[in-house]
Amino acid sequence: APWSTPNLADYNSWNKFSSLPKGTYNTIASFAGKIYTNRSLPDSIWPADRIYEYNGTTWSHFINDTFAFVPVRKLDVGYNKLLISNVWGTYIYNNNETLAGVIYLNAYQSIVDKNDSNIYWIADNDRGLIKNYNIGFNTSVFAPNGPNTSDVYAMSISNGDLWVTRGNHSDTWINVYNPAEAYEFSNENWSSIAQNNIHIPALDTIYDVCSVAINPTNGHVFLDT
């Protein structure tokens, strides 16, 4: 739709690209005179995402086919760089579509620092907020106090302490194999029972904790699968 269209809320103002395959397109970016977008297939057995580029006339596959089986989460642009955030990391391309480098993280979104083109900020699914220097291994991690994950299935509270579990089940009530983890919020701080935090080896072979109960007399916590 043209930017100058008087009523962009009217569907008649829009034209659909018939040359692109049908599906969900989860991110879009304008870079180096082209439009880039990702066709997302998160629910397929192999998430065969595909990035397409538009040169003003035709759509074609992005030059790098390594994304054919990778869930792509976000396309961002900064300082003449195209940043592709996906489960393998942040792929950084120059404006001639040559690969400048890869920052290997479980990236949800990546940007270039507004004041320094050599600094990249990455929202990482595993470690928190990452500050990376010169597309290298020199990184800083910023992880505000919080639970180990945003997954929540059950909660229980007693004497001002909140406990949360991340277990789950499918629609047919079978396991989804979330690791046995629990999180406590007490005195305005979070602590996590997880392999990378307070590690209890007995939980290593247990999955999908779906309920939590607290003994109000002694504060003992019970987790149930």
Short mmCIF file of C-alpha atoms in Angstrom, two decimals, residues 5-207:
data_model
loop_
_atom_site.label_atom_id
_atom_site.label_comp_id
_atom_site.label_asym_id
_atom_site.label_seq_id
_atom_site.Cartn_x
_atom_site.Cartn_y
_atom_site.Cartn_z
CA THR A 5 -3.04 6.28 1.01
CA PRO A 6 -5.74 8.27 2.88
CA ASN A 7 -7.17 5.24 4.68
CA LEU A 8 -4.68 2.43 5.33
CA ALA A 9 -7.21 0.75 7.63
CA ASP A 10 -9.32 -0.08 4.57
CA TYR A 11 -8.35 -3.46 3.12
CA ASN A 12 -9.14 -2.11 -0.36
CA SER A 13 -6.05 0.10 -0.05
CA TRP A 14 -3.78 -2.92 -0.05
CA ASN A 15 -2.47 -5.23 -2.77
CA LYS A 16 -1.30 -8.75 -1.97
CA PHE A 17 1.87 -10.16 -3.52
CA SER A 18 0.73 -13.17 -5.54
CA SER A 19 4.31 -14.28 -6.24
CA LEU A 20 5.00 -15.23 -2.61
CA PRO A 21 3.83 -18.61 -1.26
CA LYS A 22 0.97 -18.51 1.22
CA GLY A 23 1.79 -18.74 4.90
CA THR A 24 2.80 -16.77 7.96
CA TYR A 25 5.46 -14.07 7.52
CA ASN A 26 6.73 -13.17 10.98
CA THR A 27 9.29 -10.41 10.33
CA ILE A 28 10.18 -7.84 7.64
CA ALA A 29 12.99 -5.34 7.07
CA SER A 30 14.13 -2.81 4.46
CA PHE A 31 17.83 -3.10 3.70
CA ALA A 32 20.14 -1.88 0.92
CA GLY A 33 17.27 -1.03 -1.43
CA LYS A 34 15.49 -4.35 -0.95
CA ILE A 35 12.74 -5.76 1.24
CA TYR A 36 13.47 -8.92 3.23
CA THR A 37 10.85 -11.09 4.90
CA ASN A 38 10.72 -14.54 6.48
CA ARG A 39 8.11 -17.21 5.82
CA SER A 40 7.72 -18.94 9.19
CA LEU A 41 6.73 -22.57 9.65
CA PRO A 42 7.16 -23.09 13.42
CA ASP A 43 4.69 -25.99 13.71
CA SER A 44 6.14 -28.22 11.02
CA ILE A 45 8.28 -31.25 11.89
CA TRP A 46 11.24 -29.43 10.36
CA PRO A 47 10.70 -25.66 10.79
CA ALA A 48 11.64 -24.91 7.19
CA ASP A 49 11.71 -21.12 7.37
CA ARG A 50 12.63 -19.30 4.18
CA ILE A 51 13.84 -15.72 3.78
CA TYR A 52 12.71 -13.91 0.63
CA GLU A 53 14.04 -10.67 -0.83
CA TYR A 54 12.25 -8.16 -3.07
CA ASN A 55 14.23 -5.96 -5.45
CA GLY A 56 11.30 -3.74 -6.39
CA THR A 57 10.14 -6.00 -9.19
CA THR A 58 10.40 -9.66 -8.21
CA TRP A 59 10.72 -11.83 -5.12
CA SER A 60 13.48 -14.43 -4.82
CA HIS A 61 15.07 -16.63 -2.17
CA PHE A 62 17.68 -15.01 0.02
CA ILE A 63 21.21 -15.86 -1.08
CA ASN A 64 21.97 -18.00 1.97
CA ASP A 65 19.98 -21.25 2.11
CA THR A 66 21.30 -22.27 5.54
CA PHE A 67 18.07 -20.81 6.95
CA ALA A 68 15.92 -23.39 5.15
CA PHE A 69 15.53 -25.46 8.34
CA VAL A 70 16.01 -22.81 11.00
CA PRO A 71 13.28 -20.90 12.87
CA VAL A 72 14.03 -17.25 12.07
CA ARG A 73 12.72 -14.86 14.72
CA LYS A 74 13.63 -11.34 13.66
CA LEU A 75 15.21 -9.28 10.90
CA ASP A 76 16.83 -6.00 11.97
CA VAL A 77 18.93 -3.35 10.25
CA GLY A 78 21.61 -1.03 11.60
CA TYR A 79 24.81 0.65 10.35
CA ASN A 80 24.44 -0.93 6.89
CA LYS A 81 24.14 -4.39 8.38
CA LEU A 82 21.30 -6.91 8.12
CA LEU A 83 20.91 -8.89 11.34
CA ILE A 84 19.09 -12.22 11.19
CA SER A 85 18.20 -13.60 14.63
CA ASN A 86 17.45 -17.32 14.88
CA VAL A 87 17.92 -20.33 17.14
CA TRP A 88 21.54 -20.79 16.01
CA GLY A 89 22.62 -17.21 16.51
CA THR A 90 22.77 -13.79 14.89
CA TYR A 91 23.90 -13.81 11.26
CA ILE A 92 25.25 -10.42 10.17
CA TYR A 93 25.34 -9.43 6.50
CA ASN A 94 26.87 -6.45 4.71
CA ASN A 95 24.84 -4.45 2.18
CA ASN A 96 26.24 -6.55 -0.67
CA GLU A 97 24.84 -9.67 1.04
CA THR A 98 28.23 -11.01 2.10
CA LEU A 99 28.36 -12.62 5.54
CA ALA A 100 30.23 -10.39 8.01
CA GLY A 101 30.08 -12.94 10.81
CA VAL A 102 27.96 -14.98 13.19
CA ILE A 103 27.37 -14.55 16.91
CA TYR A 104 26.39 -18.02 18.11
CA LEU A 105 23.55 -17.58 20.59
CA ASN A 106 19.88 -18.57 20.84
CA ALA A 107 18.85 -15.14 19.57
CA TYR A 108 15.37 -13.66 19.63
CA GLN A 109 16.35 -10.19 18.44
CA SER A 110 19.59 -8.37 17.69
CA ILE A 111 20.44 -4.71 17.16
CA VAL A 112 23.55 -2.60 16.55
CA ASP A 113 24.41 -0.13 19.29
CA LYS A 114 23.28 3.37 18.30
CA ASN A 115 26.59 4.91 19.43
CA ASP A 116 29.07 2.20 18.36
CA SER A 117 28.75 0.12 15.19
CA ASN A 118 31.08 -2.54 16.65
CA ILE A 119 28.73 -3.36 19.53
CA TYR A 120 25.77 -5.71 19.14
CA TRP A 121 22.96 -6.21 21.65
CA ILE A 122 21.24 -9.59 21.56
CA ALA A 123 18.16 -10.85 23.39
CA ASP A 124 19.30 -14.42 24.07
CA ASN A 125 16.80 -17.10 25.09
CA ASP A 126 19.32 -18.93 27.30
CA ARG A 127 21.55 -16.36 28.99
CA GLY A 128 19.71 -13.01 29.07
CA LEU A 129 20.73 -9.74 27.43
CA ILE A 130 24.09 -10.06 25.64
CA LYS A 131 26.49 -7.26 24.68
CA ASN A 132 28.89 -8.48 21.99
CA TYR A 133 32.00 -6.72 20.70
CA ASN A 134 33.19 -6.93 17.09
CA ILE A 135 31.28 -10.16 16.29
CA GLY A 136 33.67 -12.07 18.54
CA PHE A 137 33.74 -14.07 21.75
CA ASN A 138 34.13 -10.93 23.89
CA THR A 139 30.68 -10.61 25.46
CA SER A 140 29.02 -9.20 28.56
CA VAL A 141 25.88 -10.74 30.03
CA PHE A 142 23.12 -8.73 31.69
CA ALA A 143 20.60 -10.93 33.48
CA PRO A 144 18.14 -9.06 35.72
CA ASN A 145 16.92 -11.08 38.67
CA GLY A 146 14.07 -13.30 37.58
CA PRO A 147 12.93 -16.91 37.16
CA ASN A 148 14.88 -19.26 34.95
CA THR A 149 12.20 -19.19 32.24
CA SER A 150 8.91 -17.50 31.40
CA ASP A 151 7.11 -20.88 31.26
CA VAL A 152 4.48 -21.11 34.00
CA TYR A 153 2.06 -23.97 34.63
CA ALA A 154 1.24 -23.95 38.36
CA MET A 155 1.71 -21.57 41.28
CA SER A 156 1.32 -21.70 45.05
CA ILE A 157 1.88 -19.07 47.73
CA SER A 158 2.36 -19.29 51.50
CA ASN A 159 3.61 -16.79 54.07
CA GLY A 160 4.44 -14.32 51.31
CA ASP A 161 6.59 -16.75 49.31
CA LEU A 162 5.49 -17.63 45.75
CA TRP A 163 6.48 -20.90 44.10
CA VAL A 164 6.10 -21.55 40.35
CA THR A 165 6.56 -24.69 38.24
CA ARG A 166 7.09 -24.92 34.47
CA GLY A 167 5.72 -28.40 33.73
CA ASN A 168 3.14 -28.93 31.03
CA HIS A 169 1.23 -31.56 29.06
CA SER A 170 -0.20 -31.95 25.58
CA ASP A 171 -3.88 -31.75 24.68
CA THR A 172 -4.03 -35.53 25.11
CA TRP A 173 -2.40 -35.28 28.53
CA ILE A 174 0.99 -36.75 27.64
CA ASN A 175 4.41 -35.36 28.53
CA VAL A 176 6.01 -32.46 26.69
CA TYR A 177 9.30 -33.13 28.57
CA ASN A 178 9.92 -29.75 30.13
CA PRO A 179 12.79 -30.17 32.62
CA ALA A 180 11.80 -30.42 36.29
CA GLU A 181 12.25 -26.84 37.44
CA ALA A 182 10.70 -24.61 40.09
CA TYR A 183 11.13 -20.95 40.97
CA GLU A 184 10.67 -19.11 44.27
CA PHE A 185 9.88 -15.41 44.72
CA SER A 186 10.77 -14.36 48.25
CA ASN A 187 11.85 -11.01 49.75
CA GLU A 188 11.55 -9.36 46.31
CA ASN A 189 14.01 -11.79 44.70
CA TRP A 190 13.76 -14.86 42.47
CA SER A 191 15.70 -18.10 42.87
CA SER A 192 15.49 -21.05 40.50
CA ILE A 193 15.79 -24.78 41.05
CA ALA A 194 17.32 -25.74 37.71
CA GLN A 195 20.48 -27.32 36.34
CA ASN A 196 22.11 -23.94 35.70
CA ASN A 197 21.09 -22.49 39.09
CA ILE A 198 20.25 -24.33 42.33
CA HIS A 199 20.92 -27.82 40.97
CA ILE A 200 19.24 -30.83 42.60
CA PRO A 201 20.56 -33.97 40.82
CA ALA A 202 17.49 -36.00 41.84
CA LEU A 203 15.42 -33.86 39.45
CA ASP A 204 17.62 -34.55 36.41
CA THR A 205 15.52 -37.52 35.27
CA ILE A 206 12.12 -35.97 36.07
CA TYR A 207 10.01 -33.95 33.65
#
